[in-house]
mmCIF file of C-alpha atoms and ligand atoms in Angstrom:
data_model
loop_
_atom_site.group_PDB
_atom_site.id
_atom_site.type_symbol
_atom_site.label_atom_id
_atom_site.label_comp_id
_atom_site.label_asym_id
_atom_site.label_seq_id
_atom_site.Cartn_x
_atom_site.Cartn_y
_atom_site.Cartn_z
ATOM 1 C CA MET A 674 -99.935 65.365 -46.230
ATOM 2 C CA SER A 675 -103.041 67.059 -44.898
ATOM 3 C CA THR A 676 -103.474 70.412 -46.061
ATOM 4 C CA ASP A 677 -106.530 71.201 -43.697
ATOM 5 C CA ASP A 678 -104.029 73.345 -41.747
ATOM 6 C CA PRO A 679 -102.146 75.350 -44.218
ATOM 7 C CA THR A 680 -99.958 76.895 -41.487
ATOM 8 C CA ALA A 681 -98.717 73.372 -40.568
ATOM 9 C CA ALA A 682 -98.287 72.579 -44.296
ATOM 10 C CA LEU A 683 -96.166 75.556 -44.541
ATOM 11 C CA ALA A 684 -93.904 74.626 -41.632
ATOM 12 C CA ALA A 685 -93.382 71.137 -43.004
ATOM 13 C CA VAL A 686 -92.421 72.327 -46.480
ATOM 14 C CA GLN A 687 -90.102 74.904 -45.026
ATOM 15 C CA ALA A 688 -88.583 72.114 -42.748
ATOM 16 C CA LYS A 689 -87.935 69.718 -45.769
ATOM 17 C CA ILE A 690 -86.351 72.570 -47.910
ATOM 18 C CA ALA A 691 -84.181 73.360 -44.897
ATOM 19 C CA HIS A 692 -83.142 69.626 -44.690
ATOM 20 C CA ALA A 693 -82.559 69.249 -48.294
ATOM 21 C CA ALA A 694 -80.550 72.310 -48.341
ATOM 22 C CA ALA A 695 -78.335 71.179 -45.268
ATOM 23 C CA LEU A 696 -77.593 67.948 -47.031
ATOM 24 C CA ALA A 697 -76.289 69.826 -50.021
ATOM 25 C CA ASP A 698 -74.305 72.251 -47.662
ATOM 26 C CA ARG A 699 -76.513 75.072 -48.785
ATOM 27 C CA LYS A 700 -78.069 77.814 -46.480
ATOM 28 C CA PRO A 701 -81.932 77.319 -46.130
ATOM 29 C CA ASP A 702 -82.376 80.955 -47.053
ATOM 30 C CA SER A 703 -80.557 80.447 -50.419
ATOM 31 C CA VAL A 704 -83.916 78.801 -51.456
ATOM 32 C CA THR A 705 -87.111 81.126 -52.108
ATOM 33 C CA LEU A 706 -90.290 79.099 -51.508
ATOM 34 C CA ILE A 707 -92.950 80.350 -53.851
ATOM 35 C CA ALA A 708 -96.436 79.397 -52.836
ATOM 36 C CA VAL A 709 -98.328 78.643 -55.974
ATOM 37 C CA SER A 710 -101.737 80.065 -55.260
ATOM 38 C CA LYS A 711 -103.325 79.589 -58.586
ATOM 39 C CA THR A 712 -107.075 78.716 -58.692
ATOM 40 C CA LYS A 713 -107.176 79.364 -54.802
ATOM 41 C CA PRO A 714 -109.383 82.073 -53.345
ATOM 42 C CA ALA A 715 -108.097 84.745 -51.119
ATOM 43 C CA GLU A 716 -109.598 82.898 -48.020
ATOM 44 C CA ALA A 717 -107.158 80.037 -48.603
ATOM 45 C CA ILE A 718 -104.206 82.371 -49.273
ATOM 46 C CA GLU A 719 -104.559 84.524 -46.125
ATOM 47 C CA PRO A 720 -103.626 82.003 -43.473
ATOM 48 C CA LEU A 721 -100.045 81.737 -45.186
ATOM 49 C CA LEU A 722 -99.807 85.525 -45.343
ATOM 50 C CA ILE A 723 -100.592 85.625 -41.722
ATOM 51 C CA ALA A 724 -97.961 82.975 -41.113
ATOM 52 C CA GLY A 725 -95.520 85.342 -42.795
ATOM 53 C CA GLN A 726 -95.152 83.634 -46.244
ATOM 54 C CA ARG A 727 -94.554 86.519 -48.742
ATOM 55 C CA ALA A 728 -93.550 84.841 -52.256
ATOM 56 C CA PHE A 729 -96.588 83.794 -54.089
ATOM 57 C CA GLY A 730 -97.044 82.320 -57.671
ATOM 58 C CA GLU A 731 -99.879 82.559 -60.111
ATOM 59 C CA ASN A 732 -100.330 81.296 -63.659
ATOM 60 C CA ARG A 733 -102.783 83.768 -65.141
ATOM 61 C CA VAL A 734 -102.400 87.469 -65.388
ATOM 62 C CA GLN A 735 -106.196 87.992 -65.059
ATOM 63 C CA GLU A 736 -106.689 85.813 -62.097
ATOM 64 C CA ALA A 737 -103.727 87.430 -60.310
ATOM 65 C CA HIS A 738 -105.298 90.829 -61.055
ATOM 66 C CA ALA A 739 -108.616 89.912 -59.492
ATOM 67 C CA LYS A 740 -106.921 88.449 -56.262
ATOM 68 C CA TRP A 741 -103.778 90.136 -55.534
ATOM 69 C CA PRO A 742 -104.273 93.878 -55.401
ATOM 70 C CA ALA A 743 -106.513 93.812 -52.201
ATOM 71 C CA LEU A 744 -104.268 91.063 -50.498
ATOM 72 C CA ARG A 745 -101.103 93.143 -51.250
ATOM 73 C CA ASP A 746 -102.692 96.196 -49.470
ATOM 74 C CA ALA A 747 -103.557 94.164 -46.543
ATOM 75 C CA TYR A 748 -99.920 92.387 -46.375
ATOM 76 C CA PRO A 749 -97.271 94.465 -47.322
ATOM 77 C CA GLY A 750 -94.026 92.914 -48.908
ATOM 78 C CA VAL A 751 -95.579 90.414 -51.084
ATOM 79 C CA ALA A 752 -93.667 89.261 -54.005
ATOM 80 C CA LEU A 753 -95.720 87.948 -57.055
ATOM 81 C CA HIS A 754 -94.286 85.545 -59.392
ATOM 82 C CA LEU A 755 -95.839 84.682 -62.763
ATOM 83 C CA VAL A 756 -95.212 81.025 -63.277
ATOM 84 C CA GLY A 757 -97.473 80.287 -66.175
ATOM 85 C CA GLN A 758 -97.058 80.788 -69.817
ATOM 86 C CA LEU A 759 -97.392 84.323 -71.048
ATOM 87 C CA GLN A 760 -99.116 85.798 -74.182
ATOM 88 C CA SER A 761 -97.344 88.794 -75.727
ATOM 89 C CA ASN A 762 -100.630 90.757 -75.560
ATOM 90 C CA LYS A 763 -100.580 90.282 -71.728
ATOM 91 C CA ALA A 764 -97.033 91.491 -71.415
ATOM 92 C CA GLU A 765 -97.903 94.974 -70.313
ATOM 93 C CA ASP A 766 -100.420 93.552 -67.630
ATOM 94 C CA ALA A 767 -97.754 91.182 -66.438
ATOM 95 C CA VAL A 768 -95.156 93.718 -66.045
ATOM 96 C CA ALA A 769 -97.245 96.112 -64.161
ATOM 97 C CA LEU A 770 -98.403 93.526 -61.680
ATOM 98 C CA PHE A 771 -95.724 90.762 -61.133
ATOM 99 C CA ASP A 772 -92.292 90.960 -59.545
ATOM 100 C CA VAL A 773 -90.780 88.187 -61.177
ATOM 101 C CA ILE A 774 -91.456 86.462 -64.664
ATOM 102 C CA HIS A 775 -90.482 82.820 -64.898
ATOM 103 C CA SER A 776 -91.700 81.994 -68.197
ATOM 104 C CA VAL A 777 -89.853 84.231 -70.745
ATOM 105 C CA ASP A 778 -89.253 81.691 -73.744
ATOM 106 C CA ARG A 779 -89.302 83.314 -77.089
ATOM 107 C CA PRO A 780 -88.157 86.346 -78.995
ATOM 108 C CA SER A 781 -91.580 87.809 -79.520
ATOM 109 C CA LEU A 782 -92.264 87.713 -75.739
ATOM 110 C CA VAL A 783 -88.816 89.339 -75.116
ATOM 111 C CA THR A 784 -89.750 92.158 -77.485
ATOM 112 C CA ALA A 785 -92.953 92.695 -75.842
ATOM 113 C CA LEU A 786 -91.661 92.540 -72.265
ATOM 114 C CA GLY A 787 -88.835 94.892 -73.249
ATOM 115 C CA ARG A 788 -91.367 97.423 -74.584
ATOM 116 C CA ALA A 789 -93.728 97.189 -71.563
ATOM 117 C CA MET A 790 -90.806 97.604 -69.155
ATOM 118 C CA ASP A 791 -89.581 100.729 -70.932
ATOM 119 C CA LYS A 792 -93.096 102.066 -70.924
ATOM 120 C CA HIS A 793 -93.874 101.225 -67.202
ATOM 121 C CA ASP A 794 -90.218 101.843 -66.216
ATOM 122 C CA ARG A 795 -90.421 98.794 -64.169
ATOM 123 C CA ARG A 796 -88.221 95.884 -64.574
ATOM 124 C CA PRO A 797 -89.525 92.666 -62.980
ATOM 125 C CA ASP A 798 -86.566 90.003 -62.703
ATOM 126 C CA CYS A 799 -86.818 87.297 -65.403
ATOM 127 C CA PHE A 800 -86.220 83.720 -65.719
ATOM 128 C CA LEU A 801 -85.820 82.133 -69.161
ATOM 129 C CA GLN A 802 -88.034 79.018 -69.440
ATOM 130 C CA VAL A 803 -86.162 76.135 -70.955
ATOM 131 C CA ASP A 804 -87.978 73.228 -72.763
ATOM 132 C CA ILE A 805 -85.864 70.830 -70.832
ATOM 133 C CA GLY A 806 -87.774 67.658 -71.824
ATOM 134 C CA ASP A 807 -88.444 68.420 -75.491
ATOM 135 C CA GLU A 808 -92.037 68.986 -75.014
ATOM 136 C CA PRO A 809 -93.042 72.074 -77.181
ATOM 137 C CA GLN A 810 -96.571 72.000 -75.998
ATOM 138 C CA LYS A 811 -95.297 73.061 -72.446
ATOM 139 C CA GLY A 812 -93.807 76.151 -73.505
ATOM 140 C CA GLY A 813 -89.956 76.823 -73.016
ATOM 141 C CA CYS A 814 -87.206 77.651 -75.247
ATOM 142 C CA PRO A 815 -85.606 74.661 -76.966
ATOM 143 C CA ILE A 816 -82.083 74.144 -75.431
ATOM 144 C CA ALA A 817 -80.325 74.901 -78.530
ATOM 145 C CA ASP A 818 -82.066 78.270 -79.053
ATOM 146 C CA LEU A 819 -81.222 79.496 -75.521
ATOM 147 C CA PRO A 820 -77.951 81.485 -76.232
ATOM 148 C CA ALA A 821 -79.613 83.544 -78.831
ATOM 149 C CA LEU A 822 -82.694 84.259 -76.641
ATOM 150 C CA LEU A 823 -80.360 85.146 -73.827
ATOM 151 C CA ALA A 824 -78.672 87.673 -75.900
ATOM 152 C CA GLU A 825 -81.977 89.051 -77.250
ATOM 153 C CA ALA A 826 -83.283 89.314 -73.702
ATOM 154 C CA ARG A 827 -80.054 91.238 -72.499
ATOM 155 C CA ALA A 828 -80.201 93.432 -75.631
ATOM 156 C CA ALA A 829 -83.798 94.474 -74.528
ATOM 157 C CA ALA A 830 -82.514 95.112 -71.045
ATOM 158 C CA LEU A 831 -84.591 92.400 -69.337
ATOM 159 C CA PRO A 832 -83.057 91.622 -66.042
ATOM 160 C CA VAL A 833 -82.476 87.874 -66.607
ATOM 161 C CA ILE A 834 -81.573 86.100 -63.334
ATOM 162 C CA GLY A 835 -81.631 82.381 -64.237
ATOM 163 C CA LEU A 836 -83.514 79.478 -65.815
ATOM 164 C CA MET A 837 -86.616 77.891 -65.151
ATOM 165 C CA ALA A 838 -87.939 74.511 -66.249
ATOM 166 C CA VAL A 839 -90.856 71.894 -65.602
ATOM 167 C CA PRO A 840 -89.510 68.345 -66.168
ATOM 168 C CA PRO A 841 -91.647 65.779 -68.061
ATOM 169 C CA LEU A 842 -94.429 64.266 -65.761
ATOM 170 C CA GLU A 843 -94.070 60.553 -64.699
ATOM 171 C CA THR A 844 -90.375 60.441 -65.073
ATOM 172 C CA GLU A 845 -87.336 61.083 -62.681
ATOM 173 C CA ALA A 846 -86.926 64.726 -62.370
ATOM 174 C CA ALA A 847 -83.356 64.669 -61.064
ATOM 175 C CA PRO A 848 -81.600 64.336 -64.353
ATOM 176 C CA TYR A 849 -83.591 67.251 -65.840
ATOM 177 C CA PHE A 850 -82.710 69.441 -62.742
ATOM 178 C CA ALA A 851 -79.045 68.634 -63.120
ATOM 179 C CA LEU A 852 -79.278 69.461 -66.851
ATOM 180 C CA LEU A 853 -80.781 72.815 -66.082
ATOM 181 C CA ALA A 854 -78.286 73.514 -63.465
ATOM 182 C CA LYS A 855 -75.514 72.765 -65.871
ATOM 183 C CA ILE A 856 -76.984 74.895 -68.667
ATOM 184 C CA ALA A 857 -77.325 77.661 -66.326
ATOM 185 C CA ARG A 858 -73.764 77.369 -65.077
ATOM 186 C CA ASP A 859 -72.646 77.385 -68.672
ATOM 187 C CA HIS A 860 -74.228 80.680 -69.166
ATOM 188 C CA GLY A 861 -73.159 82.354 -65.889
ATOM 189 C CA LEU A 862 -76.626 82.344 -64.468
ATOM 190 C CA ASP A 863 -77.175 82.034 -60.783
ATOM 191 C CA ALA A 864 -80.864 81.514 -60.104
ATOM 192 C CA LEU A 865 -82.644 78.163 -60.915
ATOM 193 C CA SER A 866 -86.521 78.110 -60.694
ATOM 194 C CA MET A 867 -87.242 74.231 -60.461
ATOM 195 C CA GLY A 868 -88.973 71.879 -58.177
ATOM 196 C CA MET A 869 -92.764 71.522 -57.475
ATOM 197 C CA SER A 870 -94.688 69.577 -54.877
ATOM 198 C CA GLY A 871 -93.528 66.251 -55.823
ATOM 199 C CA ASP A 872 -89.978 67.102 -56.333
ATOM 200 C CA TYR A 873 -88.935 70.180 -54.526
ATOM 201 C CA GLU A 874 -86.523 68.449 -52.035
ATOM 202 C CA THR A 875 -84.576 67.002 -55.207
ATOM 203 C CA ALA A 876 -84.675 70.085 -56.782
ATOM 204 C CA VAL A 877 -83.072 71.945 -53.715
ATOM 205 C CA MET A 878 -80.286 69.263 -53.423
ATOM 206 C CA LEU A 879 -79.530 69.918 -57.132
ATOM 207 C CA GLY A 880 -79.445 73.738 -56.806
ATOM 208 C CA ALA A 881 -82.787 75.207 -57.007
ATOM 209 C CA THR A 882 -82.883 78.813 -55.701
ATOM 210 C CA HIS A 883 -86.636 79.043 -56.278
ATOM 211 C CA VAL A 884 -89.190 76.275 -55.616
ATOM 212 C CA ARG A 885 -92.799 76.565 -56.891
ATOM 213 C CA VAL A 886 -94.995 74.638 -54.585
ATOM 214 C CA GLY A 887 -98.928 74.551 -54.819
ATOM 215 C CA THR A 888 -100.573 71.182 -53.660
ATOM 216 C CA ALA A 889 -98.304 70.662 -50.976
ATOM 217 C CA LEU A 890 -99.446 73.844 -49.233
ATOM 218 C CA PHE A 891 -102.930 74.396 -50.437
ATOM 219 C CA GLY A 892 -104.189 70.804 -51.244
ATOM 220 C CA SER A 893 -105.184 69.720 -54.630
ATOM 221 C CA ARG A 894 -106.742 71.908 -57.133
ATOM 222 C CA SER A 895 -110.199 71.098 -58.508
HETATM 223 C C1 PLP B 2101 -99.013 74.767 -60.937
HETATM 224 C C2 PLP B 2101 -97.685 74.965 -60.991
HETATM 225 C C3 PLP B 2101 -96.771 74.736 -60.038
HETATM 226 C C4 PLP B 2101 -97.260 73.931 -58.711
HETATM 227 O O1 PLP B 2101 -97.413 72.803 -58.780
HETATM 228 P P1 PLP B 2101 -97.766 71.753 -57.640
HETATM 229 O O2 PLP B 2101 -97.583 70.402 -58.272
HETATM 230 O O3 PLP B 2101 -99.255 72.022 -57.326
HETATM 231 O O4 PLP B 2101 -96.734 71.966 -56.715
HETATM 232 C C5 PLP B 2101 -95.364 74.886 -60.324
HETATM 233 N N1 PLP B 2101 -94.839 75.448 -61.309
HETATM 234 C C6 PLP B 2101 -95.762 75.743 -62.536
HETATM 235 C C7 PLP B 2101 -95.150 76.284 -63.717
HETATM 236 C C8 PLP B 2101 -97.074 75.504 -62.354
HETATM 237 O O5 PLP B 2101 -97.961 75.822 -63.191
#
Protein backbone atom coordinates (compact mmCIF):
# COMPACT_ATOMS: atom_id res chain seq x y z
CA MET A 1 0.00 0.00 0.00
CA SER A 2 1.20 3.49 -0.74
CA THR A 3 1.59 5.57 2.36
CA ASP A 4 2.36 8.81 0.52
CA ASP A 5 -1.11 9.78 1.61
CA PRO A 6 -1.40 8.94 5.30
CA THR A 7 -5.06 9.92 5.39
CA ALA A 8 -5.88 7.40 2.66
CA ALA A 9 -3.79 4.77 4.44
CA LEU A 10 -5.74 5.42 7.63
CA ALA A 11 -9.07 5.06 5.84
CA ALA A 12 -7.91 1.83 4.21
CA VAL A 13 -6.77 0.30 7.51
CA GLN A 14 -10.02 1.37 9.20
CA ALA A 15 -12.04 -0.23 6.38
CA LYS A 16 -10.13 -3.50 6.70
CA ILE A 17 -10.65 -3.54 10.45
CA ALA A 18 -14.38 -2.93 9.95
CA HIS A 19 -14.57 -5.74 7.39
CA ALA A 20 -12.69 -8.22 9.59
CA ALA A 21 -14.86 -7.26 12.57
CA ALA A 22 -18.04 -7.76 10.54
CA LEU A 23 -16.87 -11.24 9.47
CA ALA A 24 -16.51 -12.13 13.14
CA ASP A 25 -19.90 -10.57 13.98
CA ARG A 26 -18.20 -7.85 15.98
CA LYS A 27 -18.81 -4.12 15.93
CA PRO A 28 -16.03 -2.09 14.30
CA ASP A 29 -15.86 0.16 17.35
CA SER A 30 -14.96 -2.85 19.52
CA VAL A 31 -11.48 -2.55 18.01
CA THR A 32 -9.10 0.30 18.88
CA LEU A 33 -6.64 1.12 16.12
CA ILE A 34 -3.35 2.21 17.70
CA ALA A 35 -1.22 4.10 15.18
CA VAL A 36 2.35 3.13 16.09
CA SER A 37 4.33 6.29 15.39
CA LYS A 38 7.73 5.20 16.74
CA THR A 39 10.67 6.77 14.83
CA LYS A 40 8.25 9.06 12.96
CA PRO A 41 8.54 12.83 13.34
CA ALA A 42 5.67 15.12 14.29
CA GLU A 43 5.17 16.15 10.64
CA ALA A 44 4.38 12.54 9.77
CA ILE A 45 1.99 12.17 12.69
CA GLU A 46 0.00 15.37 12.23
CA PRO A 47 -1.95 14.30 9.12
CA LEU A 48 -3.41 11.41 11.09
CA LEU A 49 -4.29 13.70 13.99
CA ILE A 50 -6.00 16.05 11.55
CA ALA A 51 -7.92 13.06 10.15
CA GLY A 52 -9.21 12.33 13.64
CA GLN A 53 -6.95 9.48 14.77
CA ARG A 54 -6.42 9.72 18.54
CA ALA A 55 -4.78 6.45 19.75
CA PHE A 56 -1.02 6.37 19.16
CA GLY A 57 1.71 3.95 20.15
CA GLU A 58 5.36 4.53 20.96
CA ASN A 59 8.00 2.05 22.07
CA ARG A 60 10.45 4.36 23.86
CA VAL A 61 9.65 6.57 26.80
CA GLN A 62 12.27 9.17 25.90
CA GLU A 63 11.21 9.49 22.27
CA ALA A 64 7.56 9.81 23.29
CA HIS A 65 8.52 12.48 25.80
CA ALA A 66 10.25 14.49 23.11
CA LYS A 67 7.40 14.31 20.59
CA TRP A 68 4.08 14.08 22.34
CA PRO A 69 3.59 16.89 24.85
CA ALA A 70 3.42 19.49 22.06
CA LEU A 71 1.23 17.35 19.80
CA ARG A 72 -1.10 16.65 22.69
CA ASP A 73 -1.54 20.33 23.40
CA ALA A 74 -2.41 20.95 19.78
CA TYR A 75 -4.78 17.97 19.41
CA PRO A 76 -6.79 17.25 22.56
CA GLY A 77 -8.01 13.76 23.33
CA VAL A 78 -4.91 11.78 22.40
CA ALA A 79 -4.43 8.43 24.15
CA LEU A 80 -0.80 7.39 24.23
CA HIS A 81 0.04 3.67 24.36
CA LEU A 82 3.43 2.29 25.36
CA VAL A 83 3.97 -0.81 23.19
CA GLY A 84 7.68 -1.43 23.76
CA GLN A 85 9.67 -3.08 26.51
CA LEU A 86 9.89 -0.98 29.66
CA GLN A 87 12.82 -0.79 32.07
CA SER A 88 11.87 -0.51 35.71
CA ASN A 89 13.88 2.69 36.10
CA LYS A 90 11.61 4.33 33.46
CA ALA A 91 8.40 3.24 35.16
CA GLU A 92 7.76 6.65 36.68
CA ASP A 93 8.22 8.50 33.41
CA ALA A 94 6.00 5.96 31.68
CA VAL A 95 3.21 6.35 34.24
CA ALA A 96 3.37 10.12 33.95
CA LEU A 97 3.22 10.14 30.14
CA PHE A 98 1.26 7.13 28.89
CA ASP A 99 -2.43 6.29 29.15
CA VAL A 100 -2.02 2.58 28.48
CA ILE A 101 1.00 0.33 29.05
CA HIS A 102 1.10 -2.86 26.95
CA SER A 103 4.35 -4.41 28.16
CA VAL A 104 3.98 -5.37 31.82
CA ASP A 105 5.85 -8.66 31.90
CA ARG A 106 7.68 -9.29 35.18
CA PRO A 107 7.31 -8.90 38.94
CA SER A 108 10.03 -6.24 39.28
CA LEU A 109 8.23 -4.06 36.75
CA VAL A 110 4.89 -4.61 38.50
CA THR A 111 6.49 -3.37 41.71
CA ALA A 112 8.01 -0.32 40.02
CA LEU A 113 4.76 0.56 38.24
CA GLY A 114 2.72 0.11 41.41
CA ARG A 115 4.98 2.52 43.28
CA ALA A 116 4.96 5.03 40.43
CA MET A 117 1.15 4.91 40.19
CA ASP A 118 0.80 5.50 43.93
CA LYS A 119 3.23 8.39 43.80
CA HIS A 120 1.64 10.12 40.79
CA ASP A 121 -1.92 9.12 41.71
CA ARG A 122 -2.39 8.14 38.10
CA ARG A 123 -3.29 4.62 36.95
CA PRO A 124 -2.80 3.88 33.25
CA ASP A 125 -4.58 0.75 32.02
CA CYS A 126 -2.18 -2.17 31.71
CA PHE A 127 -1.82 -5.20 29.51
CA LEU A 128 0.27 -8.13 30.67
CA GLN A 129 2.60 -9.07 27.83
CA VAL A 130 2.79 -12.82 27.24
CA ASP A 131 5.77 -14.57 25.67
CA ILE A 132 3.38 -16.44 23.41
CA GLY A 133 6.03 -18.03 21.15
CA ASP A 134 8.56 -18.90 23.85
CA GLU A 135 11.03 -16.24 22.64
CA PRO A 136 12.41 -14.71 25.88
CA GLN A 137 14.50 -12.11 24.03
CA LYS A 138 11.28 -10.36 22.94
CA GLY A 139 10.10 -9.83 26.47
CA GLY A 140 6.82 -11.12 27.78
CA CYS A 141 5.93 -13.31 30.68
CA PRO A 142 6.24 -17.08 30.20
CA ILE A 143 2.74 -18.56 29.86
CA ALA A 144 3.30 -20.71 32.95
CA ASP A 145 4.12 -17.65 35.08
CA LEU A 146 1.10 -15.61 34.02
CA PRO A 147 -1.27 -16.51 36.89
CA ALA A 148 1.32 -15.40 39.45
CA LEU A 149 2.10 -12.18 37.57
CA LEU A 150 -1.59 -11.36 37.30
CA ALA A 151 -2.04 -11.88 41.03
CA GLU A 152 0.94 -9.62 41.77
CA ALA A 153 -0.33 -6.93 39.40
CA ARG A 154 -3.75 -6.97 41.06
CA ALA A 155 -2.19 -6.84 44.52
CA ALA A 156 -0.22 -3.76 43.41
CA ALA A 157 -3.48 -2.15 42.16
CA LEU A 158 -2.41 -2.06 38.52
CA PRO A 159 -5.55 -1.80 36.37
CA VAL A 160 -4.98 -4.91 34.25
CA ILE A 161 -7.42 -4.92 31.33
CA GLY A 162 -6.01 -7.73 29.17
CA LEU A 163 -3.14 -9.50 27.48
CA MET A 164 -0.70 -8.44 24.78
CA ALA A 165 1.61 -10.53 22.59
CA VAL A 166 3.89 -10.37 19.58
CA PRO A 167 3.89 -13.74 17.78
CA PRO A 168 7.09 -15.15 16.23
CA LEU A 169 8.08 -13.59 12.91
CA GLU A 170 7.85 -15.56 9.68
CA THR A 171 5.21 -17.92 11.00
CA GLU A 172 1.44 -18.07 10.77
CA ALA A 173 0.25 -15.74 13.53
CA ALA A 174 -3.30 -17.06 13.83
CA PRO A 175 -2.57 -19.98 16.21
CA TYR A 176 -0.73 -17.61 18.54
CA PHE A 177 -3.59 -15.11 18.46
CA ALA A 178 -6.06 -17.91 19.22
CA LEU A 179 -3.89 -19.12 22.08
CA LEU A 180 -3.61 -15.62 23.57
CA ALA A 181 -7.40 -15.23 23.33
CA LYS A 182 -7.90 -18.54 25.11
CA ILE A 183 -5.50 -17.62 27.92
CA ALA A 184 -7.24 -14.26 28.35
CA ARG A 185 -10.64 -15.97 28.53
CA ASP A 186 -9.32 -18.46 31.09
CA HIS A 187 -8.33 -15.51 33.29
CA GLY A 188 -11.47 -13.48 32.74
CA LEU A 189 -9.63 -10.71 30.89
CA ASP A 190 -11.50 -8.86 28.13
CA ALA A 191 -8.90 -6.87 26.23
CA LEU A 192 -6.51 -8.36 23.66
CA SER A 193 -3.65 -6.31 22.20
CA MET A 194 -2.57 -8.29 19.16
CA GLY A 195 -2.05 -7.73 15.43
CA MET A 196 0.42 -5.52 13.56
CA SER A 197 0.61 -4.29 9.95
CA GLY A 198 0.97 -7.78 8.49
CA ASP A 199 -1.72 -9.55 10.44
CA TYR A 200 -4.16 -7.15 12.09
CA GLU A 201 -7.17 -8.41 10.11
CA THR A 202 -6.49 -11.96 11.30
CA ALA A 203 -6.11 -10.65 14.83
CA VAL A 204 -9.45 -8.84 14.65
CA MET A 205 -11.18 -12.01 13.44
CA LEU A 206 -9.69 -13.81 16.45
CA GLY A 207 -10.84 -11.24 18.98
CA ALA A 208 -8.25 -8.42 19.11
CA THR A 209 -9.61 -5.35 20.88
CA HIS A 210 -6.44 -3.33 20.21
CA VAL A 211 -4.34 -3.59 17.04
CA ARG A 212 -0.93 -1.92 16.86
CA VAL A 213 -0.30 -0.74 13.31
CA GLY A 214 2.77 1.22 12.22
CA THR A 215 4.10 0.48 8.75
CA ALA A 216 0.70 0.21 7.06
CA LEU A 217 -0.07 3.77 8.18
CA PHE A 218 3.29 5.55 8.11
CA GLY A 219 5.35 3.56 5.62
CA SER A 220 8.50 1.66 6.49
CA ARG A 221 10.85 2.75 9.24
CA SER A 222 14.43 3.52 8.27
C1 LIG B 1 6.71 -1.48 16.01
C2 LIG B 1 5.65 -2.25 16.72
C3 LIG B 1 4.38 -2.43 16.15
C4 LIG B 1 4.00 -1.93 14.76
O1 LIG B 1 4.58 -2.77 13.80
P1 LIG B 1 4.24 -2.64 12.24
O2 LIG B 1 4.64 -3.96 11.69
O3 LIG B 1 5.04 -1.51 11.71
O4 LIG B 1 2.78 -2.41 12.12
C5 LIG B 1 3.44 -3.13 16.89
N1 LIG B 1 3.72 -3.62 18.12
C6 LIG B 1 4.92 -3.47 18.69
C7 LIG B 1 5.16 -4.04 20.04
C8 LIG B 1 5.93 -2.79 18.01
O5 LIG B 1 7.13 -2.65 18.59
